Amino acid sequence: MKDLTIASQIIRPGESTEININIARLPSRTLIDTPIYVYRGLEEGPVLSLTAGMHGDEINGMEIVRRILDNGYNKVKRGTVLCMPIINMYGFLNYSREVPDGKDINRSFPGSKGGSLASRVAWHMTHEIIPAIDYGIDFHTGGSMRTNYPQVRCVMEDQRNAELAMAFHAPFTIDSPFRPQSLRQTAAKHEKNIIVYEGGRIHSIRSTGNRRGFKRHTSFNETFKYDR
Ligand SMILES: [Zn+2]
């Protein structure tokens, strides 16, 4: 089995580690770390990333990844699971979707090392996370005041992307084209497969992904075209 390198750190088979990447600092000059938890099984297998908090106010996704870590669901026998519960630490601290300069990280890929704060975060994801993974699930909620029914977004014409989405088996699977300068689009350019999960709303933790009131629909899995 090959060694895995993330943010210049080597992780060997059977190792579990926490990597802290430092992207910028607060105006007080306090350094803000963004933790990444990596668990490698002893057997060869794919590398899966579970990321959340690209939008700092979408805490439902962060809680999903936190519970995965808390329950040890990331401790796989084969392959590797990389958990990054809060991509946008700055937005999270400010209760905001964007980073403090008002930019959206998910419209700032592939990013630039010396660019705006959003662009720097994107650059670290592009150069330190994407090269290390094979597959990814990026957790979100509805934006603004919208509450989203639990759904997975993928590109149906990409067979592996669609397969990954179907295996996830959310109540809805939506054909969603890549948005320009997004994590998903950049990963696809590197031939890495990422799907997006959306459930619930901002500033809120909903264990059921907010399926209340939709109960009669929860037993089927429906696919349809998402054309925004
Ligand atoms: Zn989001």
Coordinates of C-alpha atoms and ligand atoms in Angstrom, one line a residue:
M1 CA 0.0 0.0 0.0
K2 CA 1.2 3.5 -0.8
D3 CA 1.7 6.2 1.7
L4 CA -0.9 9.0 1.5
T5 CA 0.2 12.6 1.6
I6 CA -2.2 15.4 2.8
A7 CA -0.9 18.9 3.4
S8 CA 2.7 17.6 3.4
Q9 CA 1.9 15.0 6.0
I10 CA 2.4 11.3 5.3
I11 CA -0.2 8.9 6.6
R12 CA 0.6 5.2 6.6
P13 CA -1.8 2.3 6.4
G14 CA -3.5 1.7 9.8
E15 CA -2.7 5.2 11.0
S16 CA -5.2 7.7 12.3
T17 CA -4.2 11.4 12.5
E18 CA -5.5 14.9 12.8
I19 CA -4.0 17.5 10.4
N20 CA -4.4 21.2 10.9
I21 CA -4.1 23.4 7.9
N22 CA -3.6 27.1 8.6
I23 CA -4.8 29.4 5.8
A24 CA -4.9 32.8 7.3
R25 CA -5.3 34.6 10.7
L26 CA -7.8 36.9 12.4
P27 CA -7.2 40.6 12.5
S28 CA -6.0 40.0 16.0
R29 CA -3.3 37.9 14.4
T30 CA -4.7 34.8 16.0
L31 CA -4.0 31.8 13.8
I32 CA -7.1 29.8 12.9
D33 CA -6.6 26.1 12.2
T34 CA -8.9 24.0 10.0
P35 CA -8.8 20.4 11.2
I36 CA -8.8 17.4 8.9
Y37 CA -9.3 13.9 10.5
V38 CA -7.8 11.0 8.5
Y39 CA -8.3 7.3 9.2
R40 CA -6.6 4.7 7.0
G41 CA -7.6 1.1 7.1
L42 CA -5.0 -1.6 6.8
E43 CA -6.2 -2.9 3.4
E44 CA -5.9 -1.1 0.1
G45 CA -9.0 0.8 -1.0
P46 CA -10.3 4.1 -2.2
V47 CA -10.0 7.4 -0.4
L48 CA -13.3 9.1 0.5
S49 CA -13.6 12.7 1.7
L50 CA -16.5 13.8 3.9
T51 CA -16.5 17.6 3.9
A52 CA -18.9 20.2 5.3
G53 CA -19.2 23.8 6.3
M54 CA -18.1 25.2 2.9
H55 CA -20.8 27.7 3.8
G56 CA -20.2 28.7 7.4
D57 CA -23.8 28.9 8.5
E58 CA -24.8 25.4 7.2
I59 CA -24.2 23.6 10.5
N60 CA -26.4 20.6 9.7
G61 CA -23.6 19.2 7.5
M62 CA -20.9 19.9 10.1
E63 CA -23.0 18.0 12.6
I64 CA -23.4 15.0 10.2
V65 CA -19.6 14.8 9.8
R66 CA -19.0 15.4 13.6
R67 CA -21.4 12.5 14.4
I68 CA -19.6 10.2 11.8
L69 CA -16.4 10.9 13.7
D70 CA -18.0 10.6 17.1
N71 CA -19.5 7.2 16.3
G72 CA -16.4 6.0 14.6
Y73 CA -18.1 5.4 11.3
N74 CA -14.9 6.7 9.6
K75 CA -12.9 3.7 11.0
V76 CA -12.8 1.6 7.9
K77 CA -11.0 -1.7 7.4
R78 CA -10.3 -0.9 3.7
G79 CA -9.4 2.4 2.2
T80 CA -9.3 5.8 3.8
V81 CA -11.8 8.3 5.2
L82 CA -10.9 11.9 5.4
C83 CA -13.2 14.1 7.4
M84 CA -13.2 17.9 7.2
P85 CA -16.2 19.1 9.2
I86 CA -15.7 22.9 8.8
I87 CA -14.1 24.0 5.5
N88 CA -15.1 27.7 6.1
M89 CA -13.9 28.2 9.7
Y90 CA -14.1 32.0 9.2
G91 CA -17.7 31.9 8.2
F92 CA -18.6 29.5 11.0
L93 CA -17.1 31.8 13.6
N94 CA -19.1 34.7 12.1
Y95 CA -22.4 32.7 11.6
S96 CA -22.1 33.6 7.9
R97 CA -22.2 31.7 4.6
E98 CA -19.2 33.5 3.1
V99 CA -15.7 34.3 4.4
P100 CA -15.4 37.7 6.0
D101 CA -14.5 39.4 2.7
G102 CA -18.0 38.5 1.4
K103 CA -16.8 35.9 -1.1
D104 CA -18.3 32.4 -1.6
I105 CA -15.6 29.7 -1.4
N106 CA -17.7 27.4 -3.6
R107 CA -17.5 30.0 -6.4
S108 CA -13.7 30.6 -5.9
F109 CA -12.2 27.3 -7.1
P110 CA -9.5 26.3 -8.1
G111 CA -8.3 29.3 -6.0
S112 CA -5.0 31.1 -5.7
K113 CA -2.4 30.8 -3.0
G114 CA -2.1 34.6 -2.5
G115 CA -5.6 35.5 -3.5
S116 CA -8.7 36.6 -1.5
L117 CA -9.5 34.6 1.6
A118 CA -12.1 32.5 -0.2
S119 CA -9.6 31.9 -3.0
R120 CA -6.9 30.8 -0.5
V121 CA -9.3 28.3 1.1
A122 CA -10.2 26.9 -2.4
W123 CA -6.5 26.7 -3.3
H124 CA -5.8 24.5 -0.2
M125 CA -8.7 22.2 -1.1
T126 CA -7.5 22.0 -4.7
H127 CA -3.9 21.2 -3.9
E128 CA -4.1 19.4 -0.6
I129 CA -7.4 17.5 -0.6
I130 CA -8.5 16.8 -4.2
P131 CA -5.2 15.1 -5.2
A132 CA -5.4 12.7 -2.3
I133 CA -9.0 11.5 -2.8
D134 CA -11.0 9.3 -5.1
Y135 CA -14.5 10.1 -4.0
G136 CA -16.2 12.7 -1.9
I137 CA -19.5 13.7 -0.3
D138 CA -19.8 17.5 0.4
F139 CA -22.6 18.2 2.9
H140 CA -24.7 21.4 2.6
T141 CA -28.2 22.7 3.6
G142 CA -30.6 24.9 1.8
G143 CA -29.2 28.5 1.4
S144 CA -30.7 31.7 2.7
M145 CA -34.1 31.0 4.4
R146 CA -34.7 27.9 2.2
T147 CA -35.3 24.5 3.8
N148 CA -34.2 21.7 1.5
Y149 CA -35.7 18.3 1.5
P150 CA -32.9 15.7 1.9
Q151 CA -31.3 15.3 -1.6
V152 CA -28.2 14.3 -3.3
R153 CA -26.9 16.2 -6.4
C154 CA -24.8 14.6 -9.0
V155 CA -24.2 14.6 -12.8
M156 CA -26.3 11.8 -14.2
E157 CA -24.3 11.6 -17.5
D158 CA -21.2 10.8 -15.5
Q159 CA -21.7 7.1 -14.8
R160 CA -19.5 6.9 -11.7
N161 CA -20.9 10.1 -10.2
A162 CA -24.5 8.8 -10.8
E163 CA -23.5 5.4 -9.2
L164 CA -22.2 7.1 -6.1
A165 CA -25.4 9.1 -5.8
M166 CA -27.6 6.1 -6.2
A167 CA -25.6 4.2 -3.6
F168 CA -26.2 7.2 -1.2
H169 CA -29.9 6.6 -1.7
A170 CA -31.2 10.0 -0.5
P171 CA -35.0 10.5 -0.8
F172 CA -34.3 12.6 -4.0
T173 CA -31.4 12.3 -6.4
I174 CA -31.1 15.4 -8.6
D175 CA -29.3 15.8 -11.9
S176 CA -27.3 19.0 -11.2
P177 CA -24.8 20.4 -13.7
F178 CA -21.5 21.6 -12.4
R179 CA -21.5 25.2 -11.2
P180 CA -18.6 27.2 -12.4
Q181 CA -15.6 27.5 -10.0
S182 CA -17.1 25.0 -7.6
L183 CA -15.4 22.2 -5.6
R184 CA -17.4 19.6 -7.6
Q185 CA -16.4 21.0 -11.0
T186 CA -12.7 21.3 -10.0
A187 CA -12.7 17.8 -8.6
A188 CA -14.2 16.5 -11.8
K189 CA -11.4 18.1 -13.8
H190 CA -9.0 16.1 -11.7
E191 CA -11.1 13.0 -12.4
K192 CA -12.3 12.8 -8.8
N193 CA -15.9 12.1 -8.0
I194 CA -17.8 14.3 -5.6
I195 CA -21.5 14.4 -4.9
V196 CA -23.3 17.0 -2.8
Y197 CA -25.8 16.3 -0.1
E198 CA -28.3 19.0 0.9
G199 CA -30.7 18.7 3.8
G200 CA -32.4 21.1 6.2
R201 CA -31.6 24.8 6.5
I202 CA -29.0 27.2 7.8
H203 CA -28.3 27.8 11.6
S204 CA -30.2 24.6 12.4
I205 CA -29.5 20.9 13.2
R206 CA -32.2 18.5 11.9
S207 CA -31.5 14.8 12.4
T208 CA -34.0 13.8 9.8
G209 CA -32.8 16.4 7.3
N210 CA -36.2 18.1 7.8
R211 CA -38.5 15.5 6.4
R212 CA -41.3 16.5 8.7
G213 CA -44.5 17.1 6.7
F214 CA -43.1 15.1 3.8
K215 CA -43.5 11.7 5.4
R216 CA -45.6 10.1 2.8
H217 CA -42.9 10.7 0.2
T218 CA -40.0 9.3 2.1
S219 CA -40.3 5.7 0.9
F220 CA -39.3 6.4 -2.8
N221 CA -36.2 7.5 -4.5
E222 CA -36.9 9.9 -7.3
T223 CA -34.6 11.3 -9.9
F224 CA -35.4 14.4 -11.8
K225 CA -33.7 17.2 -13.7
Y226 CA -32.5 20.2 -11.6
D227 CA -32.4 23.0 -14.1
R228 CA -31.3 26.1 -12.1
Ligands
ZN1 ZN -23.9 25.3 1.0

